[in-house]
Short mmCIF file of C-alpha atoms in Angstrom, two decimals:
data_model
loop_
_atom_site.label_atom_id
_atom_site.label_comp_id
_atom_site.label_asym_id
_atom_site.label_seq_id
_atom_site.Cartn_x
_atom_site.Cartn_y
_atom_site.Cartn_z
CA UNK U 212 0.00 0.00 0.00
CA UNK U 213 1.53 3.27 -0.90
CA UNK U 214 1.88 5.88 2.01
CA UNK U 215 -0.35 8.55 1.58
CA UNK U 216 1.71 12.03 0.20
CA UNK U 217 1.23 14.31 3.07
CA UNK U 218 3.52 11.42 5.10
CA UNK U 219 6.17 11.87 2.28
CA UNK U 220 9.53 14.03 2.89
CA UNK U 221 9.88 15.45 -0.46
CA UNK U 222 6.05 17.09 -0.93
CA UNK U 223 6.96 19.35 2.53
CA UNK U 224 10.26 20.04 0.40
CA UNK U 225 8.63 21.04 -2.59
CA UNK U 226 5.75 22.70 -0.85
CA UNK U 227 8.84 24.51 1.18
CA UNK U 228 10.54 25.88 -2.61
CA UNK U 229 7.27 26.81 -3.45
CA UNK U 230 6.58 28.84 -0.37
CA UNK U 231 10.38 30.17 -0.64
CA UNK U 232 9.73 31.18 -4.31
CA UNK U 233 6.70 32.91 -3.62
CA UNK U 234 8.49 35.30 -0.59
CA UNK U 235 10.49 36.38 -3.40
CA UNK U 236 7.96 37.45 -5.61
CA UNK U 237 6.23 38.84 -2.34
CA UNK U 238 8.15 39.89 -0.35
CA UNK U 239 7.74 40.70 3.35
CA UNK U 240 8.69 37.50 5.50
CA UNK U 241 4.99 35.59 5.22
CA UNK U 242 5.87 32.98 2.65
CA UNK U 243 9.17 32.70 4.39
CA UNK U 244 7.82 31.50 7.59
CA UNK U 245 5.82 29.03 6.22
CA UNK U 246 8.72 27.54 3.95
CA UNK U 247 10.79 27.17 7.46
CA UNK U 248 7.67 25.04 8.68
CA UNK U 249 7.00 22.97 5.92
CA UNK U 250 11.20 22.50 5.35
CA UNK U 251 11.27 21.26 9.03
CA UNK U 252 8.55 19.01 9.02
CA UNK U 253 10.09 17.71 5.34
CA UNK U 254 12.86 17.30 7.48
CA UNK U 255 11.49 15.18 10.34
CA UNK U 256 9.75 13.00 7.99
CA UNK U 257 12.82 12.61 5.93
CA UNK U 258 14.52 11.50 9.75
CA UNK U 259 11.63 8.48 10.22
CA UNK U 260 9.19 10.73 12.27
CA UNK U 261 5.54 9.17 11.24
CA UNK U 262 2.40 11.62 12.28
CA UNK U 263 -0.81 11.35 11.41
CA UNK U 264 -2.07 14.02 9.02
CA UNK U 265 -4.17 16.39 12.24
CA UNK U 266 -0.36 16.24 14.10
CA UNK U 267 1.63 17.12 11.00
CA UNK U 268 -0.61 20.36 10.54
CA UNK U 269 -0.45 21.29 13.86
CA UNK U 270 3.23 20.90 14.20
CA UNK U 271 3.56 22.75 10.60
CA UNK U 272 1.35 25.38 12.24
CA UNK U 273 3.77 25.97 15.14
CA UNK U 274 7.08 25.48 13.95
CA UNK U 275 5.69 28.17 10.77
CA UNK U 276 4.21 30.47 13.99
CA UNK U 277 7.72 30.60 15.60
CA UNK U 278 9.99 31.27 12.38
CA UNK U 279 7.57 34.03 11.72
CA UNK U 280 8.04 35.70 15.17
CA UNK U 281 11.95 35.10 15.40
CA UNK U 282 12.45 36.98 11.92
CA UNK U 283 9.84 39.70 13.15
CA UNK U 284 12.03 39.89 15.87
CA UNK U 285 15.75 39.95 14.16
CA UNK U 286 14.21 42.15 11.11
CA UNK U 287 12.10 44.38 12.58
CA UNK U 288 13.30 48.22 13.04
CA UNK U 289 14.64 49.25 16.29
CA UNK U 290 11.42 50.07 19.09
CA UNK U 291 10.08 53.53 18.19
CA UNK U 292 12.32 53.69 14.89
CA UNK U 293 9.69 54.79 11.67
CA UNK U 294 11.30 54.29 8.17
CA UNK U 295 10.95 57.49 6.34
CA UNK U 296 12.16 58.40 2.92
CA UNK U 297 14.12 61.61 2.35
CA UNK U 298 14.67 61.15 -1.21
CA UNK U 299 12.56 60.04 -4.76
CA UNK U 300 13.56 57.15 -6.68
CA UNK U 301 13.26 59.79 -9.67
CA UNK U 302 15.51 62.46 -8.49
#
């Protein structure tokens, strides 16, 4: 019987390049937490981790929660800091 493809390592990979190609096209770190998720999860099924499908999308969900908030954290301006712009890309 073949597994079913949520249980299989390479479909989080893909879904992971996917997710990392879109934050490229738009970005703004909201793909990019999401490709962390579903590149760790690849990763833990590509180690022998089995999970049922409800336990794969809630560990997807967290591990995609915290990249999110650690890059808000390390990219985020300075506390009180506004980015301005002096200057027009035309001048």
């Amino acid at each position: 019987m073949d597994a079913p493809f949520w249980v299989l390592w390479w479909v989080w990979g893909a879904g992971a390049l996917v997710l990392a190609i879109l934050e490229v096209l738009a970005p703004g770190f909201v793909f990019l937490g999401f490709a962390i998720g579903a590149a760790i999860v690849g990763l833990l099924l590509l180690a022998g981790a089995s999970f049922t499908l409800p336990l794969l999308l809630l560990i997807f969900a967290a591990l995609s929660l915290a990249a999110w908030l650690v890059m808000r954290r390390v990219f985020a301006l300075p506390k009180g800091q506004v980015k301005t712009f002096n200057h027009d890309i035309n001048d």
